[in-house]
Amino acid sequence: MVRHAVFMMAGTLLSRILGLAREVLIAAFFGATKAMDAFNVAYTLSNLARQLLAEGALSAAFVPVFSQALTKSREKALSLARGTMTVLLFATCLVVIIGIFFAPGLVKIMAPGFDPENHSLAVGLTRYMFPFLIFISLEALTMGELNSLGSFFVPALSPAFSNLVFIVTAPFFAARFGVYGLALSVLCGGLAHFLSQWVYTFRLNAVIYPTRPDLKDPDLKRIMKLFLPYAAGLSLNQINPVISRMLGSFLQEGSISVLNYSNRILQLPLGLFVIAISQAVLPQLAMAKDDDEFIDTLRQAVRFALFVVLPASLGVILISDEFVHLIFVRGEFGGWAWSATSSTLAFSMLGLPGMACSTVIMRALYALSMPREAFKVTAFSVLSTAVLSFILVWPMGYNGLALAPGIAFTMSGILGLYYVSRKLGKPLNIITGKVFGNYLVALMTIDVAVMIYKFAWPYNTSGSIGIRSLWILGVIAVSAGMYSVVTKIMKFEEWQLLGQAFRRKKSIQQQ
């Protein structure tokens, strides 16, 4: 699991860097404006369907069943994947048609504070981008197949092709079609995302394509049976971004955009570490031989996620102003956007550890085929986010909307652990008092190191981009170095896992 997660992190790093470059390009062209608010609402709507059908319910239902089918017969498993692709194509095409037809109502629900002009723009952009769901759903199915076959680097790298296509095409399209050009670039990127993985399946002799599904196949029936309750639960989860944009539409102009910009930075550690670990651990959990192996894998996955996420969260919080200045401050992105994005980023990062734990724990529920409990955890998360958002938005504004989801995810993760422990009938002992204390000491060293660094070498806002980039890299190097030294001295288990993972990889290559 650790080895696969590390490979995914390596591939995801390039993808996230290009993703940030994409946001820099968008920010330079459109800044934090009404047009960008409309684009972000439209993009969120297309992503809601994507995360619900493709990266959410499909992955949760398909990967455990496909992984278990692989242990019995490779050909039968591939046949299952091909039949699933046919069902998926039918479902996504239907959702796209419905989404295009109901676009005005969807935009009204998500952004009730938009004026008629902005509402009309958001509706048009939504209709242009909804077919994105078809490409990205096929990508998610292919990624699930590759992950189950032990291939993680290429699926992690494929978003880089999507972002690269967007970066290359966006200036051309935006110059000719304005903000609608961004929608066209999104579609081109989605197609590249799918094709980059599908082509790789030829190398593994595991090509999937639509075939007539065997509706009597018990594995296909199981996928479809699990899909609906997972989709129902994840549909609730997609209310979270709707809540922030709905409330953000009543705040000052540009509030939705700054939340989106800070979320894009949040996605860097979230995708680089959390998603990589959770995707790597799902097939391992599904193929666990007994409860003890399942618990050990889950415990190691959660602790490994915290091992890498906690220092990243604290580091970004400590340099949020400087990091946002380096990434975004140029062109139409001015002082207010800089200040607002920095503050929302800091509050968002407070919730990243909770998001990490919750994401991994949800994979445990999927591997155990517990759709009812997964639905309850998701519903609790959504309800908590809604309540906290309404409570925090009035005294804190957009900062409250940034903080609420992290708190909610933390609480839902605890609830998920309770359900897993009850199912297995054994204590999980994920985070003990000793582990918590060790993390606290290690994080304090980062805090001290960054404070000394900032005092000795202040960030120069008027310096060249090279000097400012070196400043950020210096902070990362100093804090990562201190964290590594302290955690090794304290004999964190994660260093042993990393060593074992790479020794095993070397041994396999020698054989």
Coordinates of C-alpha atoms in Angstrom, one line a residue:
M1 CA 0.0 0.0 0.0
V2 CA 2.8 2.4 0.9
R3 CA 4.7 1.6 -2.2
H4 CA 1.7 2.2 -4.4
A5 CA 0.8 5.4 -2.6
V6 CA 4.4 6.7 -3.1
F7 CA 4.2 6.0 -6.9
M8 CA 0.8 7.8 -7.0
M9 CA 2.3 10.8 -5.1
A10 CA 5.1 11.0 -7.7
G11 CA 2.7 11.1 -10.6
T12 CA 0.2 13.3 -8.8
L13 CA 2.9 15.9 -8.0
L14 CA 3.3 16.9 -11.6
S15 CA -0.4 16.8 -12.1
R16 CA -1.0 19.2 -9.2
I17 CA 1.8 21.5 -10.2
L18 CA 0.2 21.8 -13.7
G19 CA -3.2 22.2 -12.0
L20 CA -1.9 25.2 -10.1
A21 CA -0.4 26.6 -13.4
R22 CA -3.8 26.2 -14.9
E23 CA -5.3 28.3 -12.1
V24 CA -2.5 30.9 -12.4
L25 CA -3.4 31.2 -16.1
I26 CA -7.2 31.6 -15.3
A27 CA -6.4 34.1 -12.6
A28 CA -4.3 36.2 -14.9
F29 CA -7.0 36.2 -17.6
F30 CA -10.1 36.7 -15.5
G31 CA -9.0 37.5 -11.9
A32 CA -11.8 37.4 -9.2
T33 CA -14.7 38.7 -11.3
K34 CA -18.3 38.0 -12.0
A35 CA -17.3 35.9 -15.1
M36 CA -15.1 33.7 -13.0
D37 CA -17.9 33.3 -10.4
A38 CA -20.2 32.1 -13.2
F39 CA -17.5 29.7 -14.5
N40 CA -16.8 28.3 -11.1
V41 CA -20.5 27.6 -10.4
A42 CA -20.8 25.9 -13.8
Y43 CA -17.6 23.9 -13.3
T44 CA -18.8 22.9 -9.8
L45 CA -22.1 21.6 -11.2
S46 CA -20.4 19.5 -13.8
N47 CA -18.0 18.2 -11.1
L48 CA -20.9 17.3 -8.9
A49 CA -22.1 14.7 -11.4
R50 CA -18.6 13.6 -12.1
Q51 CA -17.8 13.0 -8.4
L52 CA -21.1 11.3 -7.8
L53 CA -21.1 8.9 -10.7
A54 CA -17.5 8.5 -11.7
E55 CA -14.9 9.1 -8.9
G56 CA -17.4 8.4 -6.1
A57 CA -20.0 5.7 -6.4
L58 CA -18.4 4.0 -9.3
S59 CA -15.0 3.6 -7.7
A60 CA -16.6 2.6 -4.3
A61 CA -18.7 -0.1 -6.0
F62 CA -16.4 -1.3 -8.8
V63 CA -12.9 -1.5 -7.3
P64 CA -13.7 -3.9 -4.4
V65 CA -15.7 -6.3 -6.6
F66 CA -13.3 -6.1 -9.5
S67 CA -10.3 -6.7 -7.1
Q68 CA -12.0 -9.8 -5.7
A69 CA -12.9 -11.1 -9.1
L70 CA -9.2 -10.8 -10.2
T71 CA -8.2 -13.2 -7.5
K72 CA -10.5 -15.8 -9.1
S73 CA -10.2 -15.2 -12.9
R74 CA -8.5 -12.4 -14.9
E75 CA -10.7 -13.0 -17.9
K76 CA -13.9 -12.9 -15.9
A77 CA -12.8 -9.7 -14.2
L78 CA -12.1 -8.0 -17.6
S79 CA -15.4 -9.2 -18.9
L80 CA -17.0 -7.6 -15.8
A81 CA -15.2 -4.3 -16.5
R82 CA -16.4 -4.2 -20.1
G83 CA -20.0 -4.8 -19.1
T84 CA -19.7 -2.1 -16.5
M85 CA -18.4 0.3 -19.1
T86 CA -21.6 -0.2 -21.2
V87 CA -23.8 0.4 -18.1
L88 CA -21.7 3.5 -17.3
L89 CA -22.0 5.0 -20.7
F90 CA -25.7 4.7 -20.7
A91 CA -26.0 6.2 -17.2
T92 CA -23.7 9.2 -17.9
C93 CA -25.3 10.0 -21.2
L94 CA -28.7 10.1 -19.4
V95 CA -27.3 12.3 -16.7
V96 CA -25.8 14.7 -19.3
I97 CA -29.1 15.1 -21.0
I98 CA -30.9 15.8 -17.7
G99 CA -28.2 18.2 -16.6
I100 CA -28.4 20.2 -19.8
F101 CA -32.2 20.4 -19.6
F102 CA -32.3 21.4 -16.0
A103 CA -29.3 23.8 -16.0
P104 CA -31.3 26.9 -15.2
G105 CA -32.7 25.4 -12.1
L106 CA -29.4 23.9 -11.0
V107 CA -27.7 27.3 -11.3
K108 CA -30.5 29.0 -9.4
I109 CA -30.1 26.5 -6.6
M110 CA -26.4 26.8 -6.4
A111 CA -26.1 30.6 -6.8
P112 CA -29.4 32.2 -5.8
G113 CA -27.7 35.5 -5.3
F114 CA -26.6 35.9 -8.9
D115 CA -28.1 38.7 -11.0
P116 CA -29.9 37.8 -14.3
E117 CA -26.8 38.5 -16.4
N118 CA -24.5 36.3 -14.3
H119 CA -27.2 33.6 -14.0
S120 CA -27.6 33.4 -17.8
L121 CA -23.8 33.2 -18.2
A122 CA -23.6 30.4 -15.6
V123 CA -26.4 28.5 -17.3
G124 CA -24.7 28.6 -20.7
L125 CA -21.4 27.5 -19.3
T126 CA -23.0 24.6 -17.4
R127 CA -24.6 23.3 -20.6
Y128 CA -21.3 23.5 -22.5
M129 CA -19.4 21.6 -19.8
F130 CA -21.8 18.8 -18.8
P131 CA -20.6 16.4 -21.5
F132 CA -17.3 16.5 -19.5
L133 CA -19.0 13.8 -17.3
I134 CA -18.8 11.2 -20.1
F135 CA -15.0 11.5 -20.5
I136 CA -14.2 11.6 -16.9
S137 CA -16.5 8.7 -16.0
L138 CA -14.7 6.5 -18.5
E139 CA -11.4 7.7 -17.0
A140 CA -12.5 6.7 -13.5
L141 CA -13.5 3.2 -14.6
T142 CA -10.1 2.7 -16.4
M143 CA -8.3 4.1 -13.3
G144 CA -10.1 1.6 -11.1
E145 CA -9.1 -1.3 -13.4
L146 CA -5.5 -0.1 -13.5
N147 CA -5.3 0.3 -9.7
S148 CA -6.7 -3.2 -9.1
L149 CA -4.1 -4.5 -11.5
G150 CA -1.4 -2.9 -9.4
S151 CA -0.7 0.1 -11.7
F152 CA -0.8 3.4 -9.9
F153 CA 1.7 5.8 -11.5
V154 CA 0.0 6.2 -14.9
P155 CA -3.4 6.9 -13.4
A156 CA -1.9 9.4 -11.1
L157 CA 0.0 11.0 -14.0
S158 CA -3.0 11.2 -16.4
P159 CA -4.5 14.4 -14.9
A160 CA -1.2 16.1 -15.9
F161 CA -2.2 15.4 -19.6
S162 CA -5.6 17.0 -18.9
N163 CA -4.1 20.1 -17.3
L164 CA -1.4 20.3 -20.0
V165 CA -4.1 20.3 -22.7
F166 CA -6.0 22.9 -20.8
I167 CA -3.0 25.2 -20.5
V168 CA -2.1 24.9 -24.2
T169 CA -5.6 25.4 -25.5
A170 CA -7.1 27.9 -22.9
P171 CA -5.2 31.1 -24.2
F172 CA -6.3 30.3 -27.7
F173 CA -9.9 29.6 -26.9
A174 CA -10.2 32.4 -24.3
A175 CA -8.9 35.0 -26.7
R176 CA -11.6 34.1 -29.2
F177 CA -14.6 33.0 -27.0
G178 CA -13.9 34.6 -23.7
V179 CA -14.9 32.6 -20.6
Y180 CA -16.7 30.1 -22.9
G181 CA -13.2 29.2 -24.2
L182 CA -12.4 27.9 -20.7
A183 CA -15.4 25.5 -20.9
L184 CA -14.1 24.2 -24.3
S185 CA -10.6 23.6 -22.8
V186 CA -12.2 21.7 -19.9
L187 CA -13.8 19.3 -22.4
C188 CA -10.5 18.8 -24.3
G189 CA -8.7 18.1 -21.0
G190 CA -11.3 15.5 -20.0
L191 CA -10.9 13.6 -23.2
A192 CA -7.1 13.6 -22.8
H193 CA -7.5 12.4 -19.2
F194 CA -9.4 9.3 -20.3
L195 CA -7.3 8.5 -23.4
S196 CA -4.0 8.7 -21.5
Q197 CA -5.1 5.8 -19.3
W198 CA -7.1 3.8 -21.8
V199 CA -4.0 3.6 -24.1
Y200 CA -1.9 2.2 -21.3
T201 CA -4.4 -0.8 -20.8
F202 CA -3.1 -2.1 -24.1
R203 CA 0.4 -2.6 -22.5
L204 CA -1.2 -4.6 -19.7
N205 CA -3.3 -6.7 -22.2
A206 CA -6.3 -5.5 -20.3
V207 CA -8.2 -3.3 -22.8
I208 CA -11.8 -2.5 -21.8
Y209 CA -14.5 -1.5 -24.3
P210 CA -18.3 -1.5 -24.3
T211 CA -19.8 -5.0 -24.6
R212 CA -23.2 -6.4 -24.0
P213 CA -23.4 -6.7 -20.2
D214 CA -24.5 -10.0 -18.7
L215 CA -27.2 -8.8 -16.4
K216 CA -27.3 -12.2 -14.6
D217 CA -23.6 -11.9 -13.6
P218 CA -23.6 -11.9 -9.8
D219 CA -20.6 -9.5 -9.7
L220 CA -22.2 -7.0 -12.0
K221 CA -25.4 -7.3 -9.9
R222 CA -23.4 -6.6 -6.8
I223 CA -21.7 -3.5 -8.4
M224 CA -25.1 -2.1 -9.4
K225 CA -26.6 -3.0 -6.0
L226 CA -23.8 -1.1 -4.2
F227 CA -23.8 1.7 -6.7
L228 CA -27.2 3.1 -5.9
P229 CA -26.8 3.5 -2.1
Y230 CA -23.2 4.8 -2.6
A231 CA -24.5 7.3 -5.2
A232 CA -27.3 8.4 -2.8
G233 CA -24.8 9.0 0.0
L234 CA -22.3 10.8 -2.3
S235 CA -25.0 12.9 -3.8
L236 CA -25.5 14.3 -0.3
N237 CA -21.7 14.9 0.0
Q238 CA -21.8 17.0 -3.1
I239 CA -24.1 19.4 -1.3
N240 CA -21.0 20.7 0.5
P241 CA -19.6 22.9 -2.3
V242 CA -23.2 23.9 -3.1
I243 CA -23.5 25.3 0.4
S244 CA -20.3 27.4 0.2
R245 CA -21.3 28.8 -3.2
M246 CA -24.8 29.4 -2.2
L247 CA -23.8 31.4 0.9
G248 CA -20.9 32.9 -0.9
S249 CA -23.2 34.4 -3.6
F250 CA -24.7 36.7 -0.8
L251 CA -21.2 37.9 0.2
Q252 CA -19.2 40.5 -1.6
E253 CA -18.3 40.1 -5.2
G254 CA -15.4 37.7 -5.8
S255 CA -16.1 35.6 -2.6
I256 CA -16.8 32.4 -4.6
S257 CA -13.7 32.9 -6.6
V258 CA -11.3 33.3 -3.6
L259 CA -12.8 30.2 -2.1
N260 CA -12.1 28.4 -5.3
Y261 CA -8.6 29.7 -5.6
S262 CA -7.8 28.6 -2.0
N263 CA -9.4 25.2 -2.7
R264 CA -7.2 24.7 -5.7
I265 CA -4.1 25.0 -3.4
L266 CA -5.8 22.7 -0.9
Q267 CA -6.2 20.2 -3.6
L268 CA -2.4 20.0 -4.0
P269 CA -1.7 18.2 -0.7
L270 CA -5.2 16.6 -0.7
G271 CA -4.6 14.9 -4.1
L272 CA -0.8 14.4 -3.6
F273 CA -1.2 12.6 -0.3
V274 CA -4.7 11.8 0.7
I275 CA -6.2 10.6 -2.5
A276 CA -3.1 8.7 -3.4
I277 CA -3.2 6.8 -0.1
S278 CA -6.9 6.2 -0.1
Q279 CA -6.8 4.8 -3.7
A280 CA -3.9 2.6 -3.0
V281 CA -5.4 1.2 0.2
L282 CA -8.9 0.3 -1.3
P283 CA -7.8 -2.8 -3.3
Q284 CA -5.6 -3.9 -0.3
L285 CA -8.5 -3.6 2.1
A286 CA -10.8 -5.5 -0.3
M287 CA -8.3 -8.4 -0.6
A288 CA -7.5 -8.6 3.1
K289 CA -7.4 -12.2 4.2
D290 CA -8.9 -11.7 7.7
D291 CA -10.0 -9.0 10.1
D292 CA -6.6 -8.6 11.7
E293 CA -5.0 -7.9 8.3
F294 CA -7.8 -5.5 7.5
I295 CA -7.3 -3.5 10.8
D296 CA -3.5 -3.4 10.4
T297 CA -3.8 -2.1 6.8
L298 CA -6.4 0.5 7.9
R299 CA -4.3 1.6 10.9
Q300 CA -1.2 2.0 8.8
A301 CA -3.0 3.9 6.1
V302 CA -4.6 6.4 8.5
R303 CA -1.3 7.0 10.3
F304 CA 0.7 7.2 7.1
A305 CA -1.8 9.8 5.8
L306 CA -1.4 11.9 9.0
F307 CA 2.3 11.5 8.9
V308 CA 2.5 13.3 5.6
V309 CA -0.6 15.6 5.9
L310 CA 0.0 17.1 9.3
P311 CA 3.3 18.8 8.4
A312 CA 2.0 19.9 5.0
S313 CA -1.1 21.5 6.7
L314 CA 0.9 23.4 9.3
G315 CA 3.5 24.5 6.7
V316 CA 0.9 26.0 4.4
I317 CA -0.8 27.8 7.2
L318 CA 2.4 29.4 8.4
I319 CA 3.2 30.7 4.9
S320 CA -0.2 31.2 3.4
D321 CA 0.3 34.9 2.6
E322 CA 3.6 34.3 0.9
F323 CA 2.4 31.2 -1.0
V324 CA -0.7 32.9 -2.4
H325 CA 1.4 36.0 -3.4
L326 CA 3.8 33.8 -5.3
I327 CA 1.1 31.7 -7.1
F328 CA -1.6 34.2 -7.9
V329 CA -0.7 37.9 -7.4
R330 CA -0.4 39.2 -11.0
G331 CA -2.6 40.8 -13.6
E332 CA -6.2 41.3 -12.4
F333 CA -5.4 39.5 -9.1
G334 CA -5.0 42.4 -6.7
G335 CA -4.6 43.1 -3.0
W336 CA -8.1 42.2 -1.8
A337 CA -8.0 38.9 -3.7
W338 CA -4.6 38.2 -2.2
S339 CA -5.7 38.8 1.4
A340 CA -9.0 36.9 1.1
T341 CA -7.4 33.9 -0.6
S342 CA -4.7 33.7 2.0
S343 CA -7.1 33.7 4.9
T344 CA -9.5 31.2 3.4
L345 CA -6.5 29.0 2.6
A346 CA -5.3 29.0 6.2
F347 CA -8.7 28.1 7.5
S348 CA -9.1 25.4 4.9
M349 CA -5.8 23.8 5.8
L350 CA -6.9 23.4 9.4
G351 CA -9.4 20.8 8.3
L352 CA -7.0 18.8 6.0
P353 CA -6.0 16.2 8.6
G354 CA -9.6 15.5 9.3
M355 CA -10.4 15.2 5.6
A356 CA -7.4 12.8 5.2
C357 CA -8.7 10.5 8.0
S358 CA -12.3 10.6 6.8
T359 CA -11.3 9.8 3.2
V360 CA -9.3 6.7 4.2
I361 CA -12.0 5.5 6.6
M362 CA -14.6 5.8 3.9
R363 CA -12.6 3.4 1.8
A364 CA -12.7 0.9 4.7
L365 CA -16.5 1.1 4.7
Y366 CA -16.5 0.5 0.9
A367 CA -14.2 -2.5 1.2
L368 CA -16.5 -3.9 3.9
S369 CA -19.5 -3.3 1.6
M370 CA -21.3 -1.2 4.2
P371 CA -23.4 1.2 2.0
R372 CA -25.8 2.0 4.8
E373 CA -23.1 3.1 7.2
A374 CA -21.3 5.0 4.4
F375 CA -24.5 6.9 3.7
K376 CA -24.9 7.8 7.4
V377 CA -21.4 9.1 7.6
T378 CA -21.8 11.2 4.5
A379 CA -25.2 12.5 5.7
F380 CA -23.6 13.4 9.1
S381 CA -20.8 15.2 7.3
V382 CA -23.2 17.2 5.0
L383 CA -25.5 18.2 7.9
S384 CA -22.5 19.2 10.0
T385 CA -21.1 21.3 7.1
A386 CA -24.4 23.0 6.6
V387 CA -24.9 23.8 10.2
L388 CA -21.4 25.0 10.8
S389 CA -21.4 27.1 7.6
F390 CA -24.6 28.9 8.6
I391 CA -23.2 29.5 12.1
L392 CA -19.7 30.6 11.0
V393 CA -20.5 32.6 7.8
W394 CA -22.0 35.5 9.8
P395 CA -19.1 36.3 12.1
M396 CA -16.3 35.1 9.8
G397 CA -17.7 35.6 6.2
Y398 CA -15.9 33.5 3.6
N399 CA -13.4 32.4 6.2
G400 CA -16.2 30.6 8.0
L401 CA -17.2 28.8 4.8
A402 CA -13.6 27.7 4.4
L403 CA -13.4 26.3 8.0
A404 CA -16.7 24.5 8.3
P405 CA -16.0 21.5 5.9
G406 CA -12.8 20.6 7.7
I407 CA -14.5 20.4 11.1
A408 CA -17.4 18.4 9.7
F409 CA -15.0 15.9 8.0
T410 CA -13.1 15.4 11.2
M411 CA -16.3 14.5 13.1
S412 CA -17.6 12.2 10.3
G413 CA -14.2 10.4 10.3
I414 CA -14.7 9.6 14.0
L415 CA -18.2 8.3 13.2
G416 CA -16.8 6.1 10.4
L417 CA -14.2 4.6 12.8
Y418 CA -17.0 3.6 15.1
Y419 CA -18.9 1.8 12.4
V420 CA -15.8 -0.1 11.2
S421 CA -15.0 -1.1 14.8
R422 CA -18.5 -2.3 15.4
K423 CA -18.6 -4.3 12.2
L424 CA -15.3 -6.1 13.0
G425 CA -16.0 -6.4 16.7
K426 CA -12.5 -5.3 17.6
P427 CA -10.9 -2.1 18.8
L428 CA -8.9 -0.3 16.0
N429 CA -6.5 1.8 18.1
I430 CA -5.8 4.1 15.2
I431 CA -4.5 7.1 17.3
T432 CA -3.3 6.4 20.8
G433 CA -2.2 9.0 23.3
K434 CA 1.5 8.2 22.6
V435 CA 1.0 8.7 18.8
F436 CA -0.8 12.0 19.4
G437 CA 1.9 13.3 21.6
N438 CA 4.7 12.3 19.1
Y439 CA 2.9 14.2 16.3
L440 CA 2.5 17.2 18.6
V441 CA 6.2 17.4 19.3
A442 CA 7.2 16.9 15.7
L443 CA 4.8 19.7 14.6
M444 CA 6.2 22.1 17.2
T445 CA 9.6 21.7 15.6
I446 CA 8.2 22.8 12.2
D447 CA 6.5 25.9 13.8
V448 CA 9.8 27.0 15.4
A449 CA 11.8 26.3 12.3
V450 CA 9.5 28.3 10.1
M451 CA 9.3 31.2 12.5
I452 CA 13.1 31.4 12.7
Y453 CA 13.4 31.2 8.9
K454 CA 10.9 34.0 8.3
F455 CA 12.6 36.2 10.9
A456 CA 16.1 35.6 9.4
W457 CA 15.0 35.9 5.7
P458 CA 11.8 37.9 5.3
Y459 CA 9.7 37.4 2.2
N460 CA 10.3 40.2 -0.4
T461 CA 7.0 40.9 -2.3
S462 CA 8.8 43.0 -4.8
G463 CA 11.5 40.5 -5.5
S464 CA 11.8 38.5 -8.8
I465 CA 9.8 35.4 -9.2
G466 CA 13.0 33.3 -8.9
I467 CA 13.9 34.9 -5.6
R468 CA 10.4 34.4 -4.2
S469 CA 10.3 30.8 -5.4
L470 CA 13.6 30.1 -3.7
W471 CA 12.1 31.5 -0.5
I472 CA 9.2 29.1 -0.7
L473 CA 11.5 26.2 -1.5
G474 CA 13.7 27.2 1.4
V475 CA 10.8 27.0 3.8
I476 CA 9.8 23.6 2.5
A477 CA 13.4 22.3 2.8
V478 CA 13.9 23.6 6.3
S479 CA 10.6 22.4 7.7
A480 CA 10.7 19.0 5.9
G481 CA 14.3 18.5 7.1
M482 CA 13.5 19.3 10.7
Y483 CA 10.4 17.1 10.6
S484 CA 12.3 14.2 9.1
V485 CA 15.1 14.4 11.7
V486 CA 12.7 14.6 14.6
T487 CA 10.4 11.8 13.4
K488 CA 13.4 9.5 12.8
I489 CA 14.8 10.2 16.2
M490 CA 11.4 9.4 17.7
K491 CA 11.3 6.2 15.6
F492 CA 8.0 6.9 13.8
E493 CA 6.7 3.6 12.3
E494 CA 6.2 5.3 8.9
W495 CA 9.9 5.4 8.2
Q496 CA 10.0 1.6 8.6
L497 CA 7.1 1.2 6.2
L498 CA 8.8 3.4 3.6
G499 CA 12.0 1.4 3.9
Q500 CA 10.2 -1.9 3.6
A501 CA 8.3 -0.7 0.6
F502 CA 11.3 0.3 -1.4
R503 CA 13.4 -2.8 -0.3
R504 CA 10.5 -5.0 -1.5
K505 CA 10.4 -3.1 -4.8
K506 CA 14.2 -3.5 -5.3
S507 CA 13.9 -7.2 -4.5
I508 CA 11.1 -7.7 -7.1
Q509 CA 13.1 -5.9 -9.7
Q510 CA 16.2 -8.1 -9.0
Q511 CA 14.0 -11.3 -9.4

